[in-house]
Short mmCIF file of C-alpha atoms and ligand atoms in Angstrom, two decimals:
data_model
loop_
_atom_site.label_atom_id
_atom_site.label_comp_id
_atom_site.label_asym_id
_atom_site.label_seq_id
_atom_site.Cartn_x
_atom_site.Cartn_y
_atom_site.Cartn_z
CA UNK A 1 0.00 0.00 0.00
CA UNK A 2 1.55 3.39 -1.00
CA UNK A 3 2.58 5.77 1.91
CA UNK A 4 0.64 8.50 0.81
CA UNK A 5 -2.44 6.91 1.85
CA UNK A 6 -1.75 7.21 5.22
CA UNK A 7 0.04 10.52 5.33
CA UNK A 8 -1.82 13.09 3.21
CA UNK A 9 0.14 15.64 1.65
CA UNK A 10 -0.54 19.11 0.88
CA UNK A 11 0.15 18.91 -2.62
CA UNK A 12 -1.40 17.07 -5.49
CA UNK A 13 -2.98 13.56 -4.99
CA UNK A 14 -7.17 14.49 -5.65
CA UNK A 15 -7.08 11.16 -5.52
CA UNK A 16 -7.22 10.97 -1.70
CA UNK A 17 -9.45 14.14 -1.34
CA UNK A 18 -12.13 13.22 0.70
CA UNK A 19 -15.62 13.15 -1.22
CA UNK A 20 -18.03 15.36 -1.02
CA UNK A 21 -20.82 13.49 1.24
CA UNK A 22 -23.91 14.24 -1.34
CA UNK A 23 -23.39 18.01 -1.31
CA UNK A 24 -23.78 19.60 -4.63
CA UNK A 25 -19.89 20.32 -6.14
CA UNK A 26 -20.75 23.94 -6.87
CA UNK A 27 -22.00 24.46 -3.65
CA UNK A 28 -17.88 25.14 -2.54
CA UNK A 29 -17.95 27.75 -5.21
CA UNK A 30 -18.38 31.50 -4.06
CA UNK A 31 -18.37 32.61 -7.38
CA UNK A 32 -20.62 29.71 -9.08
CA UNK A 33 -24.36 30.84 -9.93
CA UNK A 34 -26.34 28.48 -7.98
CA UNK A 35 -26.98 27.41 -4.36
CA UNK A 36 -29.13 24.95 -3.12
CA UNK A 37 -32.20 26.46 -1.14
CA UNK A 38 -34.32 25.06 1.69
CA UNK A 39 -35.55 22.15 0.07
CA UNK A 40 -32.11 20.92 -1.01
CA UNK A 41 -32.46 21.65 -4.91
CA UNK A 42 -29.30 23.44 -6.51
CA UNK A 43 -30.98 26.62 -8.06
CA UNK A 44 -29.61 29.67 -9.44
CA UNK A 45 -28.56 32.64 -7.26
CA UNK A 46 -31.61 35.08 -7.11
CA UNK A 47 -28.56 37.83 -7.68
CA UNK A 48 -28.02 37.08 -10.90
CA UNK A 49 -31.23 37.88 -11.97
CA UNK A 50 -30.20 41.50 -12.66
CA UNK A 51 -29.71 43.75 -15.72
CA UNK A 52 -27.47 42.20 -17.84
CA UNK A 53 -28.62 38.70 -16.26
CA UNK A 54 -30.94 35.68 -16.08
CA UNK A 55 -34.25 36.75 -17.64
CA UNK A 56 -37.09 36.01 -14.87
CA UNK A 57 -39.68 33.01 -16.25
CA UNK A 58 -43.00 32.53 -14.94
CA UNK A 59 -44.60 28.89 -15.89
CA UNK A 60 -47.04 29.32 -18.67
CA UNK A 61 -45.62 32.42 -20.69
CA UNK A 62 -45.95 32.20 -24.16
CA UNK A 63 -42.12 32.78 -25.62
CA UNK A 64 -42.28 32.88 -29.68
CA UNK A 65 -45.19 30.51 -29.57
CA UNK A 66 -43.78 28.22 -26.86
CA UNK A 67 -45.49 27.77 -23.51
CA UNK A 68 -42.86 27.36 -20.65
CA UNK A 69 -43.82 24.21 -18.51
CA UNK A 70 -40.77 23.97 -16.22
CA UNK A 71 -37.71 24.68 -15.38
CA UNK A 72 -34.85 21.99 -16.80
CA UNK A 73 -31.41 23.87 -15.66
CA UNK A 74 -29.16 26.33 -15.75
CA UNK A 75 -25.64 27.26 -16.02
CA UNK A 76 -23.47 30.40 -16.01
CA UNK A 77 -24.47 31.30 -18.93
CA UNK A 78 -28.32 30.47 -19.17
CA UNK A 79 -31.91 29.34 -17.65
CA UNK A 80 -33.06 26.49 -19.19
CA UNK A 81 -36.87 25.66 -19.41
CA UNK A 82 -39.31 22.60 -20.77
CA UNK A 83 -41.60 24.18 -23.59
CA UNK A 84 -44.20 22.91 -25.68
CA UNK A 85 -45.23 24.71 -28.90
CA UNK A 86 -48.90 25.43 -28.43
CA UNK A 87 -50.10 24.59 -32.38
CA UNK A 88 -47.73 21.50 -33.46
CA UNK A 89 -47.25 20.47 -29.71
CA UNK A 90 -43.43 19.90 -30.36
CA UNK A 91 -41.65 19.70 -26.93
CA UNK A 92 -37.94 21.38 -26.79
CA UNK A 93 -35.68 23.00 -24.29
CA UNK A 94 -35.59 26.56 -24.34
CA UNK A 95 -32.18 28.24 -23.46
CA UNK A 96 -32.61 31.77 -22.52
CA UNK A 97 -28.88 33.27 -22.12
CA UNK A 98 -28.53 36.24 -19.84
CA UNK A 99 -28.51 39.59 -21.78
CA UNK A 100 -24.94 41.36 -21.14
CA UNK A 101 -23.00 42.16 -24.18
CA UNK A 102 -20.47 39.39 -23.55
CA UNK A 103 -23.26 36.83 -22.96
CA UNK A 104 -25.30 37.84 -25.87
CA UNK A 105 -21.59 37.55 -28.12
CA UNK A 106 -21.09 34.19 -27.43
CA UNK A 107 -24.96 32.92 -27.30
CA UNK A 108 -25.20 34.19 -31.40
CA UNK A 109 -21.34 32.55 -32.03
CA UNK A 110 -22.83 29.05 -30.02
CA UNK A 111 -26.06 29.40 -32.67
CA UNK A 112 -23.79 29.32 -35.27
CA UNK A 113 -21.82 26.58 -34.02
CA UNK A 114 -25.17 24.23 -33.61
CA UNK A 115 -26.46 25.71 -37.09
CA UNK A 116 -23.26 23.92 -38.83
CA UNK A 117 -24.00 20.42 -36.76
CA UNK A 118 -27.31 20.40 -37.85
CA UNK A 119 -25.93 21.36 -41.36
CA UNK A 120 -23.48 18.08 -40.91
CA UNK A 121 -26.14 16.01 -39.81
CA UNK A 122 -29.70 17.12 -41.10
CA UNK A 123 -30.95 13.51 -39.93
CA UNK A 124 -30.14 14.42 -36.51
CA UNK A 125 -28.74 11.30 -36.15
CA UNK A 126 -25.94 11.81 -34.11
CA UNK A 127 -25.41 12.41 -29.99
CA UNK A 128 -25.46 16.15 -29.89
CA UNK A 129 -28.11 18.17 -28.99
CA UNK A 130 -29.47 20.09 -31.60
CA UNK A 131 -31.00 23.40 -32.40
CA UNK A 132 -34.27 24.22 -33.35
CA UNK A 133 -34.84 27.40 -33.51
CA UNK A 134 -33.62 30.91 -31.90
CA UNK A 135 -35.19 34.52 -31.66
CA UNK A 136 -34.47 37.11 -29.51
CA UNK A 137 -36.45 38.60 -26.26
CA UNK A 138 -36.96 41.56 -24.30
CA UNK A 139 -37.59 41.55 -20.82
CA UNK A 140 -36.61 43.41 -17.32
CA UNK A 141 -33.27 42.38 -17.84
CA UNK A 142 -32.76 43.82 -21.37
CA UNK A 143 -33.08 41.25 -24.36
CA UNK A 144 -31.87 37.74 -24.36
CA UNK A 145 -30.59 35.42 -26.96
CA UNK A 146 -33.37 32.67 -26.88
CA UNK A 147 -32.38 28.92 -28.64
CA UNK A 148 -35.29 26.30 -28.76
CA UNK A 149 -33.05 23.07 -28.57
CA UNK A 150 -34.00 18.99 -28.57
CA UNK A 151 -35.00 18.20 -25.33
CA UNK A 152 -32.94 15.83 -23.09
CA UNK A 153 -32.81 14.42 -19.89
CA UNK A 154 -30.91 14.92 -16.76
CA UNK A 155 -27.44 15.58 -16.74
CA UNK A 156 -24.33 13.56 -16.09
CA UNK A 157 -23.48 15.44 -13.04
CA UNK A 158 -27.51 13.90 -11.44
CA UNK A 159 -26.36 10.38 -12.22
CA UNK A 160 -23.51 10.63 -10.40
CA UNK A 161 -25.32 12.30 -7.52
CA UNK A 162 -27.76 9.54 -7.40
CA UNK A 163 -24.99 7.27 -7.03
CA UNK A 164 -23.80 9.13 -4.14
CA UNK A 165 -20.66 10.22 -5.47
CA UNK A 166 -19.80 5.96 -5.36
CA UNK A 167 -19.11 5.75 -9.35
CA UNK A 168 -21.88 4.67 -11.78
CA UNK A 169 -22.33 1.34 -12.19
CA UNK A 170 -19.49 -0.45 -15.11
CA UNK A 171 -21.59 -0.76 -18.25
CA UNK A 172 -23.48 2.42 -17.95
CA UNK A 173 -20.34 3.99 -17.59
CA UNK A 174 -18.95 2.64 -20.70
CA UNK A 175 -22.24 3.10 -22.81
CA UNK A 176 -21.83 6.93 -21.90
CA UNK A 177 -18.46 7.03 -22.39
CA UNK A 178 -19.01 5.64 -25.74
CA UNK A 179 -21.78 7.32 -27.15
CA UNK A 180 -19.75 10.33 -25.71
CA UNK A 181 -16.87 9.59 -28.05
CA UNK A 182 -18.95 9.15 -30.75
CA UNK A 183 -20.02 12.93 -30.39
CA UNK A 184 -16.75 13.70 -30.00
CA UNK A 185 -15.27 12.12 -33.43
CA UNK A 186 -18.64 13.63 -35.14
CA UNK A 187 -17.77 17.30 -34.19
CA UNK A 188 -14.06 17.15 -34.56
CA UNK A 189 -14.07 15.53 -37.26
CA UNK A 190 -17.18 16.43 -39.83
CA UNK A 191 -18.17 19.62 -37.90
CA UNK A 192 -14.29 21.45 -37.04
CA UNK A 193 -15.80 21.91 -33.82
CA UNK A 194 -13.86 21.66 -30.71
CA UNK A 195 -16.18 21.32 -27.54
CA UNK A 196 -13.47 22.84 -24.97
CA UNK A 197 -15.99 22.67 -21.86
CA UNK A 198 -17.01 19.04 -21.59
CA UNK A 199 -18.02 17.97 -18.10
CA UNK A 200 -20.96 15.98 -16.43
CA UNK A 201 -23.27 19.09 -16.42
CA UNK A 202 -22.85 19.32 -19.76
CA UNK A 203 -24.13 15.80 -20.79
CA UNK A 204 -27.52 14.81 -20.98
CA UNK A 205 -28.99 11.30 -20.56
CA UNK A 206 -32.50 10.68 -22.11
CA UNK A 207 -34.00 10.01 -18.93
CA UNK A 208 -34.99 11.81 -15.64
CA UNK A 209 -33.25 10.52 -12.92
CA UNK A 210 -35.71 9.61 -9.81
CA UNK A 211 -35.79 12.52 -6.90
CA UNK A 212 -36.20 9.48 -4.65
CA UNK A 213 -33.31 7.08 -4.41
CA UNK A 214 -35.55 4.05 -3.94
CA UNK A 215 -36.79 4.36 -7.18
CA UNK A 216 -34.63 2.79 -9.73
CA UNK A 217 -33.24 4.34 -12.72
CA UNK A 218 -34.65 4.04 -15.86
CA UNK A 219 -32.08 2.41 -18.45
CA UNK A 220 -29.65 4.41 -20.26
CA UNK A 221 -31.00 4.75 -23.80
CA UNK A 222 -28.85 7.75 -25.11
CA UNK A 223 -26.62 10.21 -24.57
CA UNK A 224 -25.92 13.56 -25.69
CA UNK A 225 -23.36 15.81 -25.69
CA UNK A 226 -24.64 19.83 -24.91
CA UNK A 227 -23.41 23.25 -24.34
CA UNK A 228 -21.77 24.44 -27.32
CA UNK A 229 -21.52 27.65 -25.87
CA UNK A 230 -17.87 27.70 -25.80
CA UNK A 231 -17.16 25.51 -28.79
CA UNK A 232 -14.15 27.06 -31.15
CA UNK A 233 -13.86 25.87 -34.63
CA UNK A 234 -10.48 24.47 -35.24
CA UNK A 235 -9.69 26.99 -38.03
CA UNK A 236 -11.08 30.26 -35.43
CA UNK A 237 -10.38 29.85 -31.88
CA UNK A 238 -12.13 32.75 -30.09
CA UNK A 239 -10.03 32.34 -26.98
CA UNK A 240 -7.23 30.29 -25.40
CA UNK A 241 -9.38 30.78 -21.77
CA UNK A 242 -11.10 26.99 -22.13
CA UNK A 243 -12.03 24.09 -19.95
CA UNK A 244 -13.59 23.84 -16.54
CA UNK A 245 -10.40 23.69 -14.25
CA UNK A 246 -10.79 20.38 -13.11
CA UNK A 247 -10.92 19.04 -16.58
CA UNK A 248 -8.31 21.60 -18.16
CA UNK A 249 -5.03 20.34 -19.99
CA UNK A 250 -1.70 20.26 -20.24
CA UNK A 251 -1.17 22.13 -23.35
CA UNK A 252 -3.83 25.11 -22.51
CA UNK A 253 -1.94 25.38 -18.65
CA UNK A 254 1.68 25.46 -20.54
CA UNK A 255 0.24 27.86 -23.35
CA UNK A 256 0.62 25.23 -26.07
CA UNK A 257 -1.22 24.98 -29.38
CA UNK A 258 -4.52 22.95 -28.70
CA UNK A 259 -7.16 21.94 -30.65
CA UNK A 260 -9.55 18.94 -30.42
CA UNK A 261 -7.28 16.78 -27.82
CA UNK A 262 -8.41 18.86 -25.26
CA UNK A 263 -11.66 17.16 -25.55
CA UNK A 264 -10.23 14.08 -25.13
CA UNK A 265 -8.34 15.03 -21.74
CA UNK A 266 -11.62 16.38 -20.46
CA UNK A 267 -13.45 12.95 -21.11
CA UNK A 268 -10.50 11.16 -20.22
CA UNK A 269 -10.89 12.51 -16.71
CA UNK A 270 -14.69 12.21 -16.95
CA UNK A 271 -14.75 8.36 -17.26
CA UNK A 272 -12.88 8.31 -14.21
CA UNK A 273 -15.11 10.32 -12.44
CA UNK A 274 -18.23 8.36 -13.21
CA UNK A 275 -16.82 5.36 -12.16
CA UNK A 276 -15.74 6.47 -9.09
CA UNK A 277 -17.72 9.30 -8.49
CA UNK A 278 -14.31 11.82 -7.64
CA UNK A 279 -12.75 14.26 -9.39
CA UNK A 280 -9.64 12.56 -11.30
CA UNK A 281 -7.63 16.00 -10.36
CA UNK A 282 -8.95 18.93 -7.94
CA UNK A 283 -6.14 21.27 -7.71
CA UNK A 284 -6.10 23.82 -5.19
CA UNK A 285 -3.89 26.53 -4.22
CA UNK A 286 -1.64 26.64 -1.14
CA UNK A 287 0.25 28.66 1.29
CA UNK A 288 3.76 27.81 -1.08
CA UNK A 289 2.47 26.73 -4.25
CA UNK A 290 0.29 28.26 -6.83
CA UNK A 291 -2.81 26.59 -8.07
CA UNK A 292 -1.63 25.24 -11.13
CA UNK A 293 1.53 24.14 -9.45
CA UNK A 294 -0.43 21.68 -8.02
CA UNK A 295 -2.35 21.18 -11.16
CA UNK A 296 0.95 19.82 -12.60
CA UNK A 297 1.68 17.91 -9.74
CA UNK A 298 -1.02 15.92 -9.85
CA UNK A 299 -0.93 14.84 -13.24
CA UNK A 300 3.12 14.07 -12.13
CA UNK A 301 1.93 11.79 -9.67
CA UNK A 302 -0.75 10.12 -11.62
CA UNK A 303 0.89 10.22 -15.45
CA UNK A 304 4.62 10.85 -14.89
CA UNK A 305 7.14 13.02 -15.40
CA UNK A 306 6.48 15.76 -18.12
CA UNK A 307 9.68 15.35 -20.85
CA UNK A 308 12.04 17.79 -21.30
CA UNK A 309 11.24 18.22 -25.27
CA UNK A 310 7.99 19.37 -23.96
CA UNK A 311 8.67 21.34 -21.36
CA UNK A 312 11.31 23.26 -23.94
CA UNK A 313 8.81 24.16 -25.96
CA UNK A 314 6.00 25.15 -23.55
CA UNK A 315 5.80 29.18 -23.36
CA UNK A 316 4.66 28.81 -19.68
CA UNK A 317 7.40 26.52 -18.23
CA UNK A 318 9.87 28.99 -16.71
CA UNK A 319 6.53 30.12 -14.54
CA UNK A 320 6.45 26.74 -13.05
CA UNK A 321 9.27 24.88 -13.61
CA UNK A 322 13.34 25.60 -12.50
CA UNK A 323 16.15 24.61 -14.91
CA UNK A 324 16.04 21.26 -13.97
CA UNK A 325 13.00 21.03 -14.91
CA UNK A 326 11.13 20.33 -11.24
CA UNK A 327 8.22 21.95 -10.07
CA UNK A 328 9.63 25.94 -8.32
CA UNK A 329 7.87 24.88 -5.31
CA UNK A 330 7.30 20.62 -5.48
CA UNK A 331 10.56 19.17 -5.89
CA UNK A 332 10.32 16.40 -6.99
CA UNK A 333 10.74 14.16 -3.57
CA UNK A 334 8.09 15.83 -2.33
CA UNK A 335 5.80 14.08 -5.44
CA UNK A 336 4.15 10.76 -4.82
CA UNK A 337 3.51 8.93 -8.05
CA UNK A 338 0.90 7.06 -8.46
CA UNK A 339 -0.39 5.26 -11.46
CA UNK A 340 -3.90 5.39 -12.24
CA UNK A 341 -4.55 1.27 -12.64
CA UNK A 342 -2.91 0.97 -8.95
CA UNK A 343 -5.54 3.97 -8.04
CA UNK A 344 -8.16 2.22 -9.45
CA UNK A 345 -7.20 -1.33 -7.42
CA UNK A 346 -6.07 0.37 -4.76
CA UNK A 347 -8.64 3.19 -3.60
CA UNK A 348 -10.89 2.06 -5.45
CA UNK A 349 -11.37 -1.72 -4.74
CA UNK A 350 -11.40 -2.64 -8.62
CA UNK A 351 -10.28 -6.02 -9.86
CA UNK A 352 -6.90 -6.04 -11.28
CA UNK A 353 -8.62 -7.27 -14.42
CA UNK A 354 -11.06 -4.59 -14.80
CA UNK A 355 -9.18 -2.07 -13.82
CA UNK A 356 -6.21 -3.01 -16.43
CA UNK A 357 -8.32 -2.01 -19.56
CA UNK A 358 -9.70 1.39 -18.04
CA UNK A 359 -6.30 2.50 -16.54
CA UNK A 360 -4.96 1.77 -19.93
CA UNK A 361 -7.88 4.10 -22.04
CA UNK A 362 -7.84 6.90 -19.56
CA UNK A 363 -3.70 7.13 -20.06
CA UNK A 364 -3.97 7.22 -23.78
CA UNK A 365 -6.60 9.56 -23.33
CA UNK A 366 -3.86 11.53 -20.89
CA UNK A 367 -1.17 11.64 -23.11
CA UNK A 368 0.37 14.48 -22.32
CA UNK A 369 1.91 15.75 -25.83
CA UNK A 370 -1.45 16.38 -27.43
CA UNK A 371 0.13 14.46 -31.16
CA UNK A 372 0.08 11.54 -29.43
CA UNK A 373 -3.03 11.72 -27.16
CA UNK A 374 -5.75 9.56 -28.70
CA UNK A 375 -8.66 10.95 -30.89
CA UNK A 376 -11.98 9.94 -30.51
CA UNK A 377 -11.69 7.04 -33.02
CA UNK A 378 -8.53 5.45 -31.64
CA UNK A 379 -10.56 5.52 -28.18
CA UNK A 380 -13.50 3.73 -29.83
CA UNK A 381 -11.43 1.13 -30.91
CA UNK A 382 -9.95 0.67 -27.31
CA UNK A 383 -10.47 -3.11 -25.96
CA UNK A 384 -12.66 -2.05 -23.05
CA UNK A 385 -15.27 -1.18 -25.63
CA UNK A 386 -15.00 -4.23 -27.06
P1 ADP B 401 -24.90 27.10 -19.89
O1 ADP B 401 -24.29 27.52 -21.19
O2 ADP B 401 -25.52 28.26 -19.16
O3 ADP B 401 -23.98 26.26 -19.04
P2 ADP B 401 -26.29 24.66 -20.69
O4 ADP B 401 -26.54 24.57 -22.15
O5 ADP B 401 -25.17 23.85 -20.15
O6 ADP B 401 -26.16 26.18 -20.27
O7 ADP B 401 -27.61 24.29 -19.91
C1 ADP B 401 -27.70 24.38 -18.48
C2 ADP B 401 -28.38 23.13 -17.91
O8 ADP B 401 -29.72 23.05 -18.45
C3 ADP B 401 -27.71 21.81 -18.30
O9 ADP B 401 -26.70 21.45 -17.36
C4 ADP B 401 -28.88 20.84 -18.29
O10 ADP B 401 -29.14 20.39 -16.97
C5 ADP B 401 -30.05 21.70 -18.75
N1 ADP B 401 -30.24 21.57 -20.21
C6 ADP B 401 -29.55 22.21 -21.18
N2 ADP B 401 -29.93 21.87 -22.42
C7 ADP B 401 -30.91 20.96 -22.25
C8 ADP B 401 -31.72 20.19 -23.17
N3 ADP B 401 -31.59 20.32 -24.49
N4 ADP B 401 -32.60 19.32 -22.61
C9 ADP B 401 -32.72 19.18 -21.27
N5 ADP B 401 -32.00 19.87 -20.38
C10 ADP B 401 -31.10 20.75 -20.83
MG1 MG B 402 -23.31 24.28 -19.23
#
């Protein structure tokens, strides 16, 4: 058994982070938009609902000829509400993005982004969420970008919730995973799309997941990848600001090129967070160490040593690394590696033999230089899928 088990260190190692005891992730997060309110549902901050913000929704409003039923969602960006078109009776999910500038910017560049999927796949056939329609509206707020979208089901992020932060069971894991990656090859690869904020929350299941945990969960019938609002095309990337922290890469830390491997690191450390129900890395910052110090360190400890070739090249290197190429304030002794099949035996009570082919997809999808990292294809062809 490694020593780090029993002597937690201050740096790296999410991996023995305790887990949140069925307590919304967000909730740790001053600056997130939600909070969960007396009856224990995560909701949106009633502060944001402001000039410039959320647009305020009342159950039954008629929006462009659809009739709001009930609330779906929400995220930084948006409210999210059930609709049903009052002539054809078409049911979709209406995304109403709050109205600042900056908001309103990126709501018309997402449209365009889900106008060229559905222009890739007019049958709708594959697992991305697609658009409908969009208008604009005026409100208290000042006027919102408004996109009528396929309606899903609950997120990701409620599945692993209902499992009590304990991992989703095996083969609904790997059904996700794969229908996941077949989104993936599908955008980078007919569309030029690059996700570059793929996380739980942004993946819906076509079913509702049970508010009470006797209940059992309906099966998993499909999955869809949503929340192209900060998709960059490959040729026209609006920003190199991407990813959700916890499921940020190498290259965009470093100030490398990226492009569609980043979407592969975030899943990479998704599949290992529904099967175990913790983050894969959750760096913080600390008294000596900067927070992506420790970002580095735990992919150290979990994936290896970075190589010098890579670290020569990396714009952001002298920020975090000395000459020699250790960590300014983790030297090296101070690291605890850790490989992520031991992990998975080891904290997590797998089976050597299960554990073998997931440790050995999530590490090709891990790959540090993002050349060799595997694309969505190679990753479909990996034997745990088989
Ligand atoms: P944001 O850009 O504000 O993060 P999202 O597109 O991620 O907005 O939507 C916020 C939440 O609303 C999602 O996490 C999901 O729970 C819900 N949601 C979004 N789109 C749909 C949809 N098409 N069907 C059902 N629920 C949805
Ligand atoms: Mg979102």
């Amino acid at each position: 058994m490694p020593f780090i088990k029993k002597n937690p260190k201050k740096v790296g190692l999410a991996k023995i982070a305790p887990k949140p005891i069925s307590k919304p992730k967000e909730e740790s997060d001053s600056s997130s938009d939600g909070y969960e309110n007396s009856d224990g549902e995560y909701v949106e901050k009633p502060k944001y609902y402001r000039l410039g913000g959320y647009h305020p929704v009342v159950i039954g409003e008629d929006y462009n000829g659809y009739i709001i039923q009930k609330k779906l969602g929400f995220g930084h960006f948006s409210t999210v509400w059930l609709v049903e078109h009052k002539e054809n009776k078409v049911q979709g999910a209406l995304k109403i993005v709050k109205s600042a500038k900056t908001y309103t910017e990126t709501a018309l560049d997402e449209i365009k982004v889900m106008k060229k999927i559905n222009e890739c796949d007019p049958e709708r056939k594959e697992n991305v969420i697609h658009i409908l329609e969009d208008f604009k509206h005026n409100g208290p707020n000042g006027q919102h970008i408004c996109m009528v979208m396929e309606l899903g089901g609950s997120n990701l992020l409620d599945l692993i919730k209902y499992y009590d932060y304990k991992g989703i069971p095996i083969n609904d894991c790997k059904e996700i995973a794969k229908q996941i990656l077949k989104a993936l090859d599908f955008i980078h690869t007919k569309c030029g799309i690059i996700h570059t904020d793929l996380k739980p929350e942004n993946v819906l299941l076509s079913f509702t997941i049970p508010k009470n945990k006797k209940e059992p969960i309906p099966k998993i019938i499909e999955t869809k990848l949503a929340d192209f609002g900060n998709a960059n095309w490959i040729n026209k990337r609006f920003t190199d600001d991407i990813q959700t922290l916890e499921y940020r890469s190498p290259e965009v830390i470093l100030g490398l090129h990226w492009g569609c491997p980043v979407d592969i690191w975030s899943h990479g450390c998704m599949i290992f967070e529904m099967l175990t129900g913790d983050y894969l890395f959750k760096p913080k910052q600390g008294k000596t160490f900067t927070l992506e110090e420790d970002h580095l360190a735990q992919f150290i400890e979990l994936l290896g040593y970075f190589n010098k070739k890579y670290l020569n090249i990396a714009p952001q290197t002298p920020k975090y690394f000395t000459r020699n190429y250790e960590l300014k304030h983790i030297p090296n002794n101070e690291l605890h590696l850790w490989k992520t099949k031991d992990v998975l035996i080891e904290k997590y009570k797998f089976s050597p033999e299960i554990a073998e082919p997931i440790a050995s997809l999530i590490e090709g999808m891990l790959i540090y230089d993002e050349d060799k990292r595997f694309t969505a294809k190679m990753c479909l062809e990996h034997p745990w899928f088989k």
